mmCIF file of C-alpha atoms in Angstrom:
data_model
loop_
_atom_site.group_PDB
_atom_site.id
_atom_site.type_symbol
_atom_site.label_atom_id
_atom_site.label_comp_id
_atom_site.label_asym_id
_atom_site.label_seq_id
_atom_site.Cartn_x
_atom_site.Cartn_y
_atom_site.Cartn_z
ATOM 1 C CA GLU A 1 0.359 -0.027 -0.407
ATOM 2 C CA VAL A 2 1.333 3.077 -0.925
ATOM 3 C CA ASN A 3 0.285 6.876 0.407
ATOM 4 C CA ILE A 4 0.332 9.693 -2.489
ATOM 5 C CA THR A 5 -0.323 13.657 -1.413
ATOM 6 C CA ILE A 6 -2.520 15.180 -4.238
ATOM 7 C CA THR A 7 -2.623 18.531 -3.816
ATOM 8 C CA ILE A 8 -5.093 20.729 -5.826
ATOM 9 C CA ASN A 9 -4.505 24.099 -6.604
ATOM 10 C CA ILE A 10 -8.184 25.653 -7.973
ATOM 11 C CA VAL A 11 -7.498 28.697 -9.903
ATOM 12 C CA ASP A 12 -9.507 31.960 -10.213
ATOM 13 C CA ILE A 13 -10.941 32.792 -13.477
ATOM 14 C CA ASN A 14 -11.933 36.108 -14.064
ATOM 15 C CA GLU A 15 -15.596 35.294 -15.688
ATOM 16 C CA HIS A 16 -17.362 38.543 -14.285
ATOM 17 C CA PRO A 17 -17.647 41.606 -15.672
ATOM 18 C CA PRO A 18 -16.858 45.078 -13.563
ATOM 19 C CA THR A 19 -20.115 47.214 -13.054
ATOM 20 C CA VAL A 20 -19.761 50.991 -12.784
ATOM 21 C CA ILE A 21 -21.974 52.045 -9.257
ATOM 22 C CA GLN A 22 -24.871 53.827 -10.412
ATOM 23 C CA PRO A 23 -26.300 57.053 -9.914
ATOM 24 C CA CYS A 24 -22.887 58.368 -10.197
ATOM 25 C CA LEU A 25 -22.921 61.974 -9.152
ATOM 26 C CA LEU A 26 -20.349 64.375 -8.563
ATOM 27 C CA SER A 27 -19.974 68.509 -7.945
ATOM 28 C CA VAL A 28 -17.460 70.677 -8.720
ATOM 29 C CA VAL A 29 -17.129 74.459 -7.326
ATOM 30 C CA GLU A 30 -16.765 76.706 -10.204
ATOM 31 C CA ASN A 31 -12.704 78.060 -10.762
ATOM 32 C CA SER A 32 -11.613 75.338 -8.820
ATOM 33 C CA ALA A 33 -7.723 74.838 -9.266
ATOM 34 C CA ASN A 34 -6.248 72.323 -10.722
ATOM 35 C CA GLY A 35 -5.657 69.005 -9.415
ATOM 36 C CA SER A 36 -8.436 69.861 -7.203
ATOM 37 C CA VAL A 37 -10.585 66.162 -5.829
ATOM 38 C CA VAL A 38 -14.249 66.347 -7.743
ATOM 39 C CA GLY A 39 -15.031 62.699 -6.794
ATOM 40 C CA THR A 40 -14.349 59.086 -7.024
ATOM 41 C CA ILE A 41 -16.248 56.896 -10.022
ATOM 42 C CA ASN A 42 -16.858 53.954 -8.004
ATOM 43 C CA ALA A 43 -16.682 50.107 -10.072
ATOM 44 C CA THR A 44 -17.250 46.737 -7.935
ATOM 45 C CA ASP A 45 -16.227 43.224 -9.284
ATOM 46 C CA PRO A 46 -17.216 40.372 -8.111
ATOM 47 C CA ASP A 47 -13.534 38.872 -9.085
ATOM 48 C CA PRO A 48 -11.456 38.875 -6.084
ATOM 49 C CA THR A 49 -8.705 38.632 -7.496
ATOM 50 C CA ALA A 50 -9.510 41.789 -10.155
ATOM 51 C CA LEU A 51 -7.695 44.810 -10.646
ATOM 52 C CA LEU A 52 -9.423 47.304 -12.026
ATOM 53 C CA SER A 53 -8.851 50.635 -14.582
ATOM 54 C CA TYR A 54 -10.635 53.842 -15.421
ATOM 55 C CA VAL A 55 -10.558 55.686 -18.619
ATOM 56 C CA PHE A 56 -13.211 58.349 -20.106
ATOM 57 C CA LEU A 57 -14.343 57.648 -23.618
ATOM 58 C CA ARG A 58 -15.670 60.427 -25.468
ATOM 59 C CA GLU A 59 -19.845 60.752 -25.758
ATOM 60 C CA GLY A 60 -21.148 57.882 -28.650
ATOM 61 C CA GLU A 61 -17.458 56.832 -29.125
ATOM 62 C CA ILE A 62 -15.989 53.936 -27.644
ATOM 63 C CA THR A 63 -12.261 56.190 -27.863
ATOM 64 C CA GLU A 64 -10.529 57.188 -24.434
ATOM 65 C CA ILE A 65 -10.237 60.952 -24.078
ATOM 66 C CA THR A 66 -6.528 60.878 -22.921
ATOM 67 C CA GLU A 67 -6.030 65.133 -22.846
ATOM 68 C CA CYS A 68 -7.576 67.761 -20.464
ATOM 69 C CA THR A 69 -9.549 69.957 -22.657
ATOM 70 C CA SER A 70 -11.304 73.144 -21.929
ATOM 71 C CA THR A 71 -14.527 71.348 -22.928
ATOM 72 C CA PHE A 72 -12.688 68.635 -20.865
ATOM 73 C CA PRO A 73 -11.587 69.513 -17.957
ATOM 74 C CA PHE A 74 -11.501 66.535 -16.081
ATOM 75 C CA GLU A 75 -9.348 63.568 -15.576
ATOM 76 C CA ILE A 76 -9.325 60.424 -14.028
ATOM 77 C CA GLY A 77 -6.669 58.370 -11.952
ATOM 78 C CA SER A 78 -6.240 54.936 -13.821
ATOM 79 C CA THR A 79 -6.159 52.643 -10.794
ATOM 80 C CA SER A 80 -8.503 54.361 -8.712
ATOM 81 C CA GLY A 81 -11.118 56.028 -10.158
ATOM 82 C CA VAL A 82 -10.329 59.722 -8.746
ATOM 83 C CA VAL A 83 -11.848 62.432 -11.176
ATOM 84 C CA ARG A 84 -9.511 65.421 -10.868
ATOM 85 C CA VAL A 85 -9.492 68.775 -11.951
ATOM 86 C CA CYS A 86 -7.111 70.008 -14.963
ATOM 87 C CA ASN A 87 -8.767 72.860 -16.788
ATOM 88 C CA ASP A 88 -10.823 76.038 -15.828
ATOM 89 C CA ILE A 89 -14.652 74.938 -15.350
ATOM 90 C CA ASP A 90 -16.915 77.618 -15.314
ATOM 91 C CA TYR A 91 -20.473 77.636 -14.300
ATOM 92 C CA GLU A 92 -21.871 80.267 -16.801
ATOM 93 C CA THR A 93 -20.023 78.452 -19.815
ATOM 94 C CA VAL A 94 -21.366 74.800 -18.696
ATOM 95 C CA PRO A 95 -23.240 73.808 -15.529
ATOM 96 C CA GLN A 96 -23.036 70.592 -15.629
ATOM 97 C CA TYR A 97 -21.030 67.497 -17.486
ATOM 98 C CA ARG A 98 -21.279 64.050 -18.414
ATOM 99 C CA LEU A 99 -18.804 61.920 -18.075
ATOM 100 C CA ASN A 100 -18.682 58.362 -19.707
ATOM 101 C CA VAL A 101 -16.121 55.990 -17.999
ATOM 102 C CA ASN A 102 -14.981 52.676 -18.848
ATOM 103 C CA VAL A 103 -14.062 50.245 -16.437
ATOM 104 C CA THR A 104 -12.428 47.726 -17.313
ATOM 105 C CA ASP A 105 -10.742 44.070 -15.076
ATOM 106 C CA GLY A 106 -8.547 43.223 -18.336
ATOM 107 C CA ILE A 107 -11.045 41.462 -19.933
ATOM 108 C CA ASN A 108 -14.374 42.262 -19.350
ATOM 109 C CA THR A 109 -15.657 45.827 -19.349
ATOM 110 C CA ASP A 110 -18.309 47.966 -18.265
ATOM 111 C CA LEU A 111 -19.629 51.453 -19.460
ATOM 112 C CA GLY A 112 -20.926 53.744 -17.184
ATOM 113 C CA GLU A 113 -22.216 57.566 -16.874
ATOM 114 C CA CYS A 114 -21.101 60.462 -14.197
ATOM 115 C CA THR A 115 -22.933 63.127 -13.575
ATOM 116 C CA VAL A 116 -20.756 66.880 -12.604
ATOM 117 C CA ARG A 117 -22.516 69.498 -11.331
ATOM 118 C CA VAL A 118 -20.608 72.574 -11.036
ATOM 119 C CA THR A 119 -22.174 75.108 -8.458
ATOM 120 C CA ASP A 120 -21.944 78.979 -8.984
ATOM 121 C CA VAL A 121 -19.744 81.209 -7.836
ATOM 122 C CA ASN A 122 -20.076 84.864 -7.963
ATOM 123 C CA ASP A 123 -17.513 85.492 -9.691
ATOM 124 C CA VAL A 124 -18.890 87.662 -12.126
ATOM 125 C CA ALA A 125 -19.160 91.568 -11.313
ATOM 126 C CA PRO A 126 -22.528 93.693 -11.887
ATOM 127 C CA VAL A 127 -22.690 95.820 -15.289
ATOM 128 C CA ILE A 128 -25.281 99.120 -14.536
ATOM 129 C CA GLU A 129 -26.046 100.566 -18.352
ATOM 130 C CA PRO A 130 -25.974 103.073 -18.986
ATOM 131 C CA ALA A 131 -21.997 103.419 -16.758
ATOM 132 C CA ASN A 132 -21.989 106.943 -16.495
ATOM 133 C CA ILE A 133 -24.965 108.898 -15.441
ATOM 134 C CA THR A 134 -25.016 112.664 -14.481
ATOM 135 C CA LEU A 135 -27.805 114.544 -13.498
ATOM 136 C CA SER A 136 -29.379 117.592 -12.863
ATOM 137 C CA ILE A 137 -31.983 118.378 -10.855
ATOM 138 C CA SER A 138 -33.728 121.709 -10.391
ATOM 139 C CA GLU A 139 -34.585 122.812 -6.576
ATOM 140 C CA PHE A 140 -38.446 122.252 -7.526
ATOM 141 C CA GLY A 141 -38.198 119.576 -9.610
ATOM 142 C CA THR A 142 -41.774 117.835 -9.991
ATOM 143 C CA SER A 143 -40.688 114.622 -11.780
ATOM 144 C CA ASP A 144 -41.073 111.399 -10.252
ATOM 145 C CA SER A 145 -38.714 109.315 -12.962
ATOM 146 C CA LEU A 146 -35.187 110.893 -13.062
ATOM 147 C CA GLN A 147 -33.153 108.259 -14.627
ATOM 148 C CA GLN A 148 -33.542 105.043 -16.064
ATOM 149 C CA PHE A 149 -31.202 102.312 -15.720
ATOM 150 C CA SER A 150 -30.367 98.417 -15.478
ATOM 151 C CA ILE A 151 -28.018 95.949 -13.349
ATOM 152 C CA THR A 152 -27.177 92.783 -14.843
ATOM 153 C CA ASP A 153 -25.074 90.334 -13.447
ATOM 154 C CA GLY A 154 -23.833 87.276 -15.060
ATOM 155 C CA ASP A 155 -24.185 85.384 -12.174
ATOM 156 C CA GLY A 156 -27.914 85.676 -12.164
ATOM 157 C CA THR A 157 -30.779 87.345 -13.364
ATOM 158 C CA GLY A 158 -30.716 91.298 -14.460
ATOM 159 C CA ILE A 159 -32.218 93.866 -11.601
ATOM 160 C CA HIS A 160 -34.273 96.156 -13.475
#
């Protein structure tokens, strides 16, 4: 009689796709400095050994966004999902962004969407029209209306 020890190692295969956690809603204050953290796009994968990587995609395409631009002022940490500011953000120009993200575990992928709402700050000086007003009023003036003017503020609605 011979005793033999047999060891069987079970190797986990990467069979499950990652999932971008929805809904994904982030916010950023306009004029935030480059490098400011906006938030994290989270994803899960049931495979215990899966290493996830993140990229932004152009809307309606499968092309990766590899550079920061004025129309897409965000970058994403390729292994963390952390979203950072990388260009100017102006609420009056774009109050909200839709980010398309592709998450992969090296074999399987998931496409997700994240909305970034821009918070407005009072950064636009009011404008008075006409800019220069000189009035002469007689001592016994009887007019109820001396001058009309308007004040507008690029951060909000005009007051007349």
